Tab-separated table of C-alpha atoms in Angstrom:
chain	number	residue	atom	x	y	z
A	23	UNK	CA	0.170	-82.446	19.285
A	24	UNK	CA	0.402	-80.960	15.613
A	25	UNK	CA	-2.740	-78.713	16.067
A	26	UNK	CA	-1.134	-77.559	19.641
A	27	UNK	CA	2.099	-76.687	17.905
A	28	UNK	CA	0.678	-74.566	15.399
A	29	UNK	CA	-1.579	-72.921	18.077
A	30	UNK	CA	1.213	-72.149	19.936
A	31	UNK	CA	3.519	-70.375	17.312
A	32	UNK	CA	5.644	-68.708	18.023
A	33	UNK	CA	6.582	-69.060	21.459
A	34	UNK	CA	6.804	-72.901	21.356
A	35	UNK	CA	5.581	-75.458	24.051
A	36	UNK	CA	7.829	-77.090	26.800
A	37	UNK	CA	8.536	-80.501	27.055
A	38	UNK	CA	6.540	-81.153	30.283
A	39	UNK	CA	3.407	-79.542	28.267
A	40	UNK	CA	3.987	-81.616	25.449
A	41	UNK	CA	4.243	-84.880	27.286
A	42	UNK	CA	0.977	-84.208	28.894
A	43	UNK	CA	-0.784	-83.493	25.462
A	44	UNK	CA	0.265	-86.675	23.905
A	45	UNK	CA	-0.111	-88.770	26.773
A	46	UNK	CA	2.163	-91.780	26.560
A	47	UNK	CA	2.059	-94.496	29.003
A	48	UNK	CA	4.892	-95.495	31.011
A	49	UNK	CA	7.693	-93.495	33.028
A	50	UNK	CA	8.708	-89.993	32.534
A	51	UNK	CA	12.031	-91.233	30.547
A	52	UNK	CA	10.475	-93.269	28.234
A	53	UNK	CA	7.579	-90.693	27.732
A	54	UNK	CA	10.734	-88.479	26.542
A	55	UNK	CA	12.589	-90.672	24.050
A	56	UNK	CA	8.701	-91.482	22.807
A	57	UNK	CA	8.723	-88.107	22.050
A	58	UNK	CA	11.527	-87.831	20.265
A	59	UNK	CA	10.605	-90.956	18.306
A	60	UNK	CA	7.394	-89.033	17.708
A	61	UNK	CA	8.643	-85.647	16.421
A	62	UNK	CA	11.473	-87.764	14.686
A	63	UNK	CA	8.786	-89.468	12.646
A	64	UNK	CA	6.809	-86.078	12.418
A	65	UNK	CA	9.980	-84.559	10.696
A	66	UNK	CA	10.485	-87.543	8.282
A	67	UNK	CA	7.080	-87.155	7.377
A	68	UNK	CA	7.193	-83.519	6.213
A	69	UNK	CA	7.023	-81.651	9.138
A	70	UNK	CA	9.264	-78.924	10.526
A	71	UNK	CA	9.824	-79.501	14.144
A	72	UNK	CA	12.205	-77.833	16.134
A	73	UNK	CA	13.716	-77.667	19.610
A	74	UNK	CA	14.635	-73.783	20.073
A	75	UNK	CA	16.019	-73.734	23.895
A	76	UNK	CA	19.342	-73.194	24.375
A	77	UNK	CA	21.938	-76.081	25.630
A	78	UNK	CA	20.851	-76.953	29.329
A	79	UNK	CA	17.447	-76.210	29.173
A	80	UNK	CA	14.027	-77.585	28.658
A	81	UNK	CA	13.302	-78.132	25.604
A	82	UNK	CA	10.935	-76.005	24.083
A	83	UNK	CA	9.159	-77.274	20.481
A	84	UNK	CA	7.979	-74.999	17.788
A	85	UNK	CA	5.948	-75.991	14.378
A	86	UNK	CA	7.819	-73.893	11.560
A	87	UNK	CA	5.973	-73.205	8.809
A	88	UNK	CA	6.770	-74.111	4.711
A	89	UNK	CA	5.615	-75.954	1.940
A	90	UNK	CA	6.040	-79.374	3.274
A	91	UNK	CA	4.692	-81.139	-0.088
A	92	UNK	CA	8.188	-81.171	-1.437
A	93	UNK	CA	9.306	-83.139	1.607
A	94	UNK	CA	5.864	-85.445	1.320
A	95	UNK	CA	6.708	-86.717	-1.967
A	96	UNK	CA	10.307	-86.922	-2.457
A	97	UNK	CA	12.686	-88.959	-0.907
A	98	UNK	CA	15.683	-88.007	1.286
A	99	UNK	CA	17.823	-88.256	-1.396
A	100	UNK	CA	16.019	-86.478	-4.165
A	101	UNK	CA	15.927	-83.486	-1.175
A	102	UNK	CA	19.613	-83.162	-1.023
A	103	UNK	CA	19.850	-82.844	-4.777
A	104	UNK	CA	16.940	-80.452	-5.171
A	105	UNK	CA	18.443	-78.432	-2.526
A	106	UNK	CA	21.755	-78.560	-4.017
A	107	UNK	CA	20.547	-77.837	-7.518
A	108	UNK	CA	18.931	-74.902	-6.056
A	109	UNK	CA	22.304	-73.328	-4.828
A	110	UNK	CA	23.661	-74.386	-8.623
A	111	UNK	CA	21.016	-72.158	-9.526
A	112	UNK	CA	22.161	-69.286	-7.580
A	113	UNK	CA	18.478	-69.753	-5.267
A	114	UNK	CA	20.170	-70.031	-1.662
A	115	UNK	CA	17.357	-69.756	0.154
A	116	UNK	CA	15.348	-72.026	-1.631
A	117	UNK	CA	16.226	-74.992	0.868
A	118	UNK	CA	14.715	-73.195	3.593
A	119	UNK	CA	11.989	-71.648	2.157
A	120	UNK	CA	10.590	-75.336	1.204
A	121	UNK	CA	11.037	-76.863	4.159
A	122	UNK	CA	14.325	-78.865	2.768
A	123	UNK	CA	16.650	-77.887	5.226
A	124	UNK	CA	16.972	-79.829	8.671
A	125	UNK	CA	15.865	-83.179	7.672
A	126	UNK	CA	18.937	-84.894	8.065
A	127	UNK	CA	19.188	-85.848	4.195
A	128	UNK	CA	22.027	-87.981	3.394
A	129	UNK	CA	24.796	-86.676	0.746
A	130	UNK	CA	23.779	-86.415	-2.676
A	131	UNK	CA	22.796	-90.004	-4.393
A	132	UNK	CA	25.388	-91.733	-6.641
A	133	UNK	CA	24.708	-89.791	-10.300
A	134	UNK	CA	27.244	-92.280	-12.542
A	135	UNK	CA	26.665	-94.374	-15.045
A	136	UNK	CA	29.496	-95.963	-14.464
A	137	UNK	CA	31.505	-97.246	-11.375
A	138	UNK	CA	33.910	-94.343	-10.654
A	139	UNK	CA	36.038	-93.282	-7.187
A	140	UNK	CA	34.756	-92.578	-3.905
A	141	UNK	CA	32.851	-89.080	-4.415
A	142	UNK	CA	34.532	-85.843	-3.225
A	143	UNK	CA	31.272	-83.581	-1.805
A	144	UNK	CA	33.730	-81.508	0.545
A	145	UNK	CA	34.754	-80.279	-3.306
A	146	UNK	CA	31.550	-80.395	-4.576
A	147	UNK	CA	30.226	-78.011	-1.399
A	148	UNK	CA	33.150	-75.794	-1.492
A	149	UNK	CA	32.566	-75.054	-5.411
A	150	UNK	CA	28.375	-74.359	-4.349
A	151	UNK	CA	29.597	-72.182	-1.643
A	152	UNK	CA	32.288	-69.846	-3.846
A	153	UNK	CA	29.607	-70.440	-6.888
A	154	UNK	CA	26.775	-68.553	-4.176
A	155	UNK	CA	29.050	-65.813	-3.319
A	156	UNK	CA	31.646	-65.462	-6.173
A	157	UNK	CA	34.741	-66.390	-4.375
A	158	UNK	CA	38.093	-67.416	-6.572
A	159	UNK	CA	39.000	-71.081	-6.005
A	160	UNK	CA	42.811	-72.696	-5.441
A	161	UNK	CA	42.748	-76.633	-6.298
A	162	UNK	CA	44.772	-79.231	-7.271
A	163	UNK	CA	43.863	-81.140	-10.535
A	164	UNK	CA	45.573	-83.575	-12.809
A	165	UNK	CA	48.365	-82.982	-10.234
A	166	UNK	CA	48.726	-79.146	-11.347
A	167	UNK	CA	47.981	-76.128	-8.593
A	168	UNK	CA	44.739	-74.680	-10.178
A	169	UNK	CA	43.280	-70.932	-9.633
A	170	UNK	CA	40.139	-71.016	-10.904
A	171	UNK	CA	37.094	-68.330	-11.075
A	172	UNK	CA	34.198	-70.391	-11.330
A	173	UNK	CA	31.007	-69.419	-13.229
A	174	UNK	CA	28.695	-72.402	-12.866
A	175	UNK	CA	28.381	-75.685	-12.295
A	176	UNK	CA	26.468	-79.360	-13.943
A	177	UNK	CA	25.898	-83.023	-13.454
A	178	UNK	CA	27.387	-84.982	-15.777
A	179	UNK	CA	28.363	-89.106	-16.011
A	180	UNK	CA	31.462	-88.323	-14.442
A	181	UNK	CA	30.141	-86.924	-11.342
A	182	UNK	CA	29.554	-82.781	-11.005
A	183	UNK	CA	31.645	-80.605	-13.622
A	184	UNK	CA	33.098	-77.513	-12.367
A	185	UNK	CA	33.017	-74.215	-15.866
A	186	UNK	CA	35.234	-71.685	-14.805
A	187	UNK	CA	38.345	-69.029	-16.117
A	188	UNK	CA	41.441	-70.522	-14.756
A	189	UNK	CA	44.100	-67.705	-14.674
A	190	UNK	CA	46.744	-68.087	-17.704
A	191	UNK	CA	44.162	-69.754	-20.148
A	192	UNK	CA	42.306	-68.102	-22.375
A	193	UNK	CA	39.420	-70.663	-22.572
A	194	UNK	CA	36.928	-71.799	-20.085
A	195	UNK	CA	37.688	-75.425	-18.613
A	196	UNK	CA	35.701	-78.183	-17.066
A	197	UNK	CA	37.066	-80.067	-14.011
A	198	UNK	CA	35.081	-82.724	-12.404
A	199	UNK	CA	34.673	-82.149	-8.488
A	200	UNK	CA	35.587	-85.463	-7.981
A	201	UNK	CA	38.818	-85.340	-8.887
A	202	UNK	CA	39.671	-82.320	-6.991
A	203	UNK	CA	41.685	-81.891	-4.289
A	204	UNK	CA	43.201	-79.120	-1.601
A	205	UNK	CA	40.305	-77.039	-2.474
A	206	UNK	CA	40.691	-73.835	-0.978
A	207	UNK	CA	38.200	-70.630	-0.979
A	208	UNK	CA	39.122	-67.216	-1.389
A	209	UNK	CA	37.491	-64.207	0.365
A	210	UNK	CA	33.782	-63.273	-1.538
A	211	UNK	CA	33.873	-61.495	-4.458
A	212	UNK	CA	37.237	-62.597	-5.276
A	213	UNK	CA	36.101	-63.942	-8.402
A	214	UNK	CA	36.355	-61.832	-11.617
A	215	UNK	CA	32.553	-61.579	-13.155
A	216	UNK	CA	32.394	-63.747	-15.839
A	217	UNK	CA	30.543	-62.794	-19.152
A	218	UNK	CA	28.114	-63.957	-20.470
A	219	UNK	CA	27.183	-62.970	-23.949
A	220	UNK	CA	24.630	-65.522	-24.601
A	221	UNK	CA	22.503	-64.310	-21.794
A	222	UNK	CA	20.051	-62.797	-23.982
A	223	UNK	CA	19.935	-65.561	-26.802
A	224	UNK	CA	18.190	-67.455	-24.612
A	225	UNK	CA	15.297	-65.029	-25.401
A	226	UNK	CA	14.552	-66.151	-29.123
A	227	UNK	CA	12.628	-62.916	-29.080
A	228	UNK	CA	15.769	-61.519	-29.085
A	229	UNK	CA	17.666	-63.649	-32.167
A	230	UNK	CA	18.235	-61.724	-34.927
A	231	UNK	CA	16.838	-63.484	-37.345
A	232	UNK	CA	14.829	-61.207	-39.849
A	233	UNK	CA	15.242	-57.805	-40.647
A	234	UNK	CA	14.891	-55.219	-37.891
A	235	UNK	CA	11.270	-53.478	-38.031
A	236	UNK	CA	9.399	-51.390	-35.091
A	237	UNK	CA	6.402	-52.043	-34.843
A	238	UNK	CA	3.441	-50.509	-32.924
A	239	UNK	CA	1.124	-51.913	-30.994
A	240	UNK	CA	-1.908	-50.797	-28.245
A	241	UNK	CA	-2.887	-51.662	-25.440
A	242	UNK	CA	-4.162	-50.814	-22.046
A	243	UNK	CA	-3.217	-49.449	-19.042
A	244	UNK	CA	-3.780	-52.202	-17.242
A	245	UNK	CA	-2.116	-54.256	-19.191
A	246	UNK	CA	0.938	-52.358	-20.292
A	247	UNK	CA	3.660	-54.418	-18.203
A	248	UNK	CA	2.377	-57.942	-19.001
A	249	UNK	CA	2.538	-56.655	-22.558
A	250	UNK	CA	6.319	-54.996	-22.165
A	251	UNK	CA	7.201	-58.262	-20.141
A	252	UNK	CA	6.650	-60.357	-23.574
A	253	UNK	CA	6.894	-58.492	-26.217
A	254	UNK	CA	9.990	-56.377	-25.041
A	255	UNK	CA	10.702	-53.033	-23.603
A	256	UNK	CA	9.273	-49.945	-26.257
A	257	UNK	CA	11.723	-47.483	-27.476
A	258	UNK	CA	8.438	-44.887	-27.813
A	259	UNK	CA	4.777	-45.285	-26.220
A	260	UNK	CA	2.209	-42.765	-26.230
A	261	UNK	CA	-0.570	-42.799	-23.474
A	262	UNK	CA	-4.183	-42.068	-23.659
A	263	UNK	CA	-7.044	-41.926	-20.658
A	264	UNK	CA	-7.673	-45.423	-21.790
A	265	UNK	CA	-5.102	-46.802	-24.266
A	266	UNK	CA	-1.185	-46.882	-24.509
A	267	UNK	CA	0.663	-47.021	-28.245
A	268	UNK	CA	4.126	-49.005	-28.034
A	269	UNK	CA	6.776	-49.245	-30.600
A	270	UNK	CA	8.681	-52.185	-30.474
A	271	UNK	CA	11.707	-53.563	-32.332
A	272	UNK	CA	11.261	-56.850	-33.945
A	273	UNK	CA	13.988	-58.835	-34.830
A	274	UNK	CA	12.261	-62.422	-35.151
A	275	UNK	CA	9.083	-62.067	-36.261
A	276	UNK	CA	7.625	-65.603	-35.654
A	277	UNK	CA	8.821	-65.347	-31.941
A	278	UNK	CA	6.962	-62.441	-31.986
A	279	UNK	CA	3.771	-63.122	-33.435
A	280	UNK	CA	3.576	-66.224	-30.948
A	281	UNK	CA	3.363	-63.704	-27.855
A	282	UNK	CA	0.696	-61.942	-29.337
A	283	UNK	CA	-1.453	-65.064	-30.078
A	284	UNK	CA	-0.188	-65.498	-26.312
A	285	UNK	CA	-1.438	-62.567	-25.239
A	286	UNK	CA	-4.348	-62.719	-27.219
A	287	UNK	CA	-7.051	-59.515	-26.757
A	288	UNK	CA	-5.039	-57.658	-24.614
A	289	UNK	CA	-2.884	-55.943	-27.267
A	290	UNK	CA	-3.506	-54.937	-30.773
A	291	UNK	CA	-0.994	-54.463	-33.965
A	292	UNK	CA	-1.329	-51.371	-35.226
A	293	UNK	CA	1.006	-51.131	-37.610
A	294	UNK	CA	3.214	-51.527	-39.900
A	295	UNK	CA	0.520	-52.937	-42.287
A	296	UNK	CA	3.236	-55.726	-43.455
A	297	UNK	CA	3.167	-57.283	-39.727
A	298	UNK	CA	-0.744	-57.077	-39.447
A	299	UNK	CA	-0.842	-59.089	-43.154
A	300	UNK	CA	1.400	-61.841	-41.626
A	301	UNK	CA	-1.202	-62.249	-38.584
A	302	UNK	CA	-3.985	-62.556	-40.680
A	303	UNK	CA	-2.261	-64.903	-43.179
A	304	UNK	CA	-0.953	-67.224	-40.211
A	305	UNK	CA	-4.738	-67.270	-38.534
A	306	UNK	CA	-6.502	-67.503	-41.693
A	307	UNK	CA	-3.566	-70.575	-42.266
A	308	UNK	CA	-4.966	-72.261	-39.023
A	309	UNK	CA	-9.052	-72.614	-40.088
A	310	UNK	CA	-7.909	-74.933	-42.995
């Protein structure tokens, strides 16, 4: 039935067709709900199995295709929170695109380590859902009206913690979803954009933590975007038939000289000579 599914995408195959391919026993009713056991069992086990007719009419069964290994070797459970950690990390389609969605996954598993209140997921859902398109959010907490414009979101032993700028406070706060209630949702884009300075310290080829120096280095045509990609964007390059010169600022130097061992003979350090000393030194370091 799984090989005639495939075969048959997209269009789908009819009940009646289907029936006849598997070939229960028995009458035409219980041939039906056998079916339904079956692709019931099919969808539990990975699969993505779908009745596409409208309300009324025969059904008609298509084979969607995904990466069903997610669905293989997690549970229901661990599903729900993948997918929902995926719309934490701003990856909607994610769900979908792994074959997540449609399973019938219960709510997200108990994360306390503690014994706490019933859990609140219509928060939880409506915080993902202004989170994915940047919406301003009107709460009540600690028995307060809240307006909040919410930048991200994290599991925590209280349950999921909601960051955002609530308006009249200067500070980001933390509210557990939990505890949260009359959420409402503005309109999209509501929310002011929230900023984010330490964006690019999560590069440690960006810390500042020696001396600024540019240094040049060469490579290839081919390789000139894996190199840029790593090492950083050039403020100057110069390009040959068969060889491009970068100049690169270098604020960390250790940082730096891992991507190059990371890189290895696709790039070259030309200069300055005090760079190409600490290279040698650290290699030569490594044969002891």
């Amino acid at each position: 039935m799984l090989v005639a599914l495939v075969a048959a995408e997209p269009k789908g195959i009819r009940t009646p067709r289907l029936l006849k391919i598997a070939a229960f026993g028995g009458g035409e009713e219980h041939h039906v709900r056998q079916l339904k056991r079956l692709i019931e069992d099919l969808n539990g086990a990975g699969w993505d199995i779908r009745n596409t007719a409208s309300p009324g009419q025969t059904a008609i069964y298509r084979a969607f295709a995904g990466d069903n290994r997610l669905r293989l070797s997690l549970t229901p459970e661990q599903r729900t929170e993948l997918a929902r950690a995926a719309l934490i990390a701003g990856y909607a389609e994610f769900a979908t695109r792994a074959g997540i969605e449609g399973t019938g996954a219960p709510p997200t598993p108990e994360l306390r380590t503690a014994p706490q209140s019933e859990r609140n997921d219509d928060a939880l859902n409506k915080v993902l859902y202004a989170l994915e398109r940047h919406c301003r959010l009107r709460f009540v907490y600690k028995r307060r009206p809240r307006v909040v414009h919410p930048h991200f979101v994290y599991p925590g032993t209280s349950g999921w913690h909601l960051v955002g700028h609530e308006d009249g406070s200067e500070k980001h706060k933390r509210f557990v979803t939990d505890r949260m209630s009359d959420v409402r949702v503005d309109l999209p884009r509501t929310a002011d954009p929230r900023y984010e300075p330490y964006r690019d310290e999560l590069d440690p080829l960006t810390w500042a933590i020696d001396e600024p120096m540019d240094v040049t280095v060469e490579t290839t045509p081919a390789h000139r975007n894996q190199v840029e990609t790593l090492l950083g964007m050039s403020s100057y390059h110069e390009i040959d038939d068969d060889a491009v010169r970068l100049t690169i600022r270098v604020t960390h130097r250790a940082a730096f000289r891992n991507r190059l061992y990371e890189l290895g003979p696709r790039v070259r350090v030309l200069a300055p000579e005090t760079i190409r000393r600490e290279l040698l030194q650290e290699l030569e370091s490594l044969l002891d």
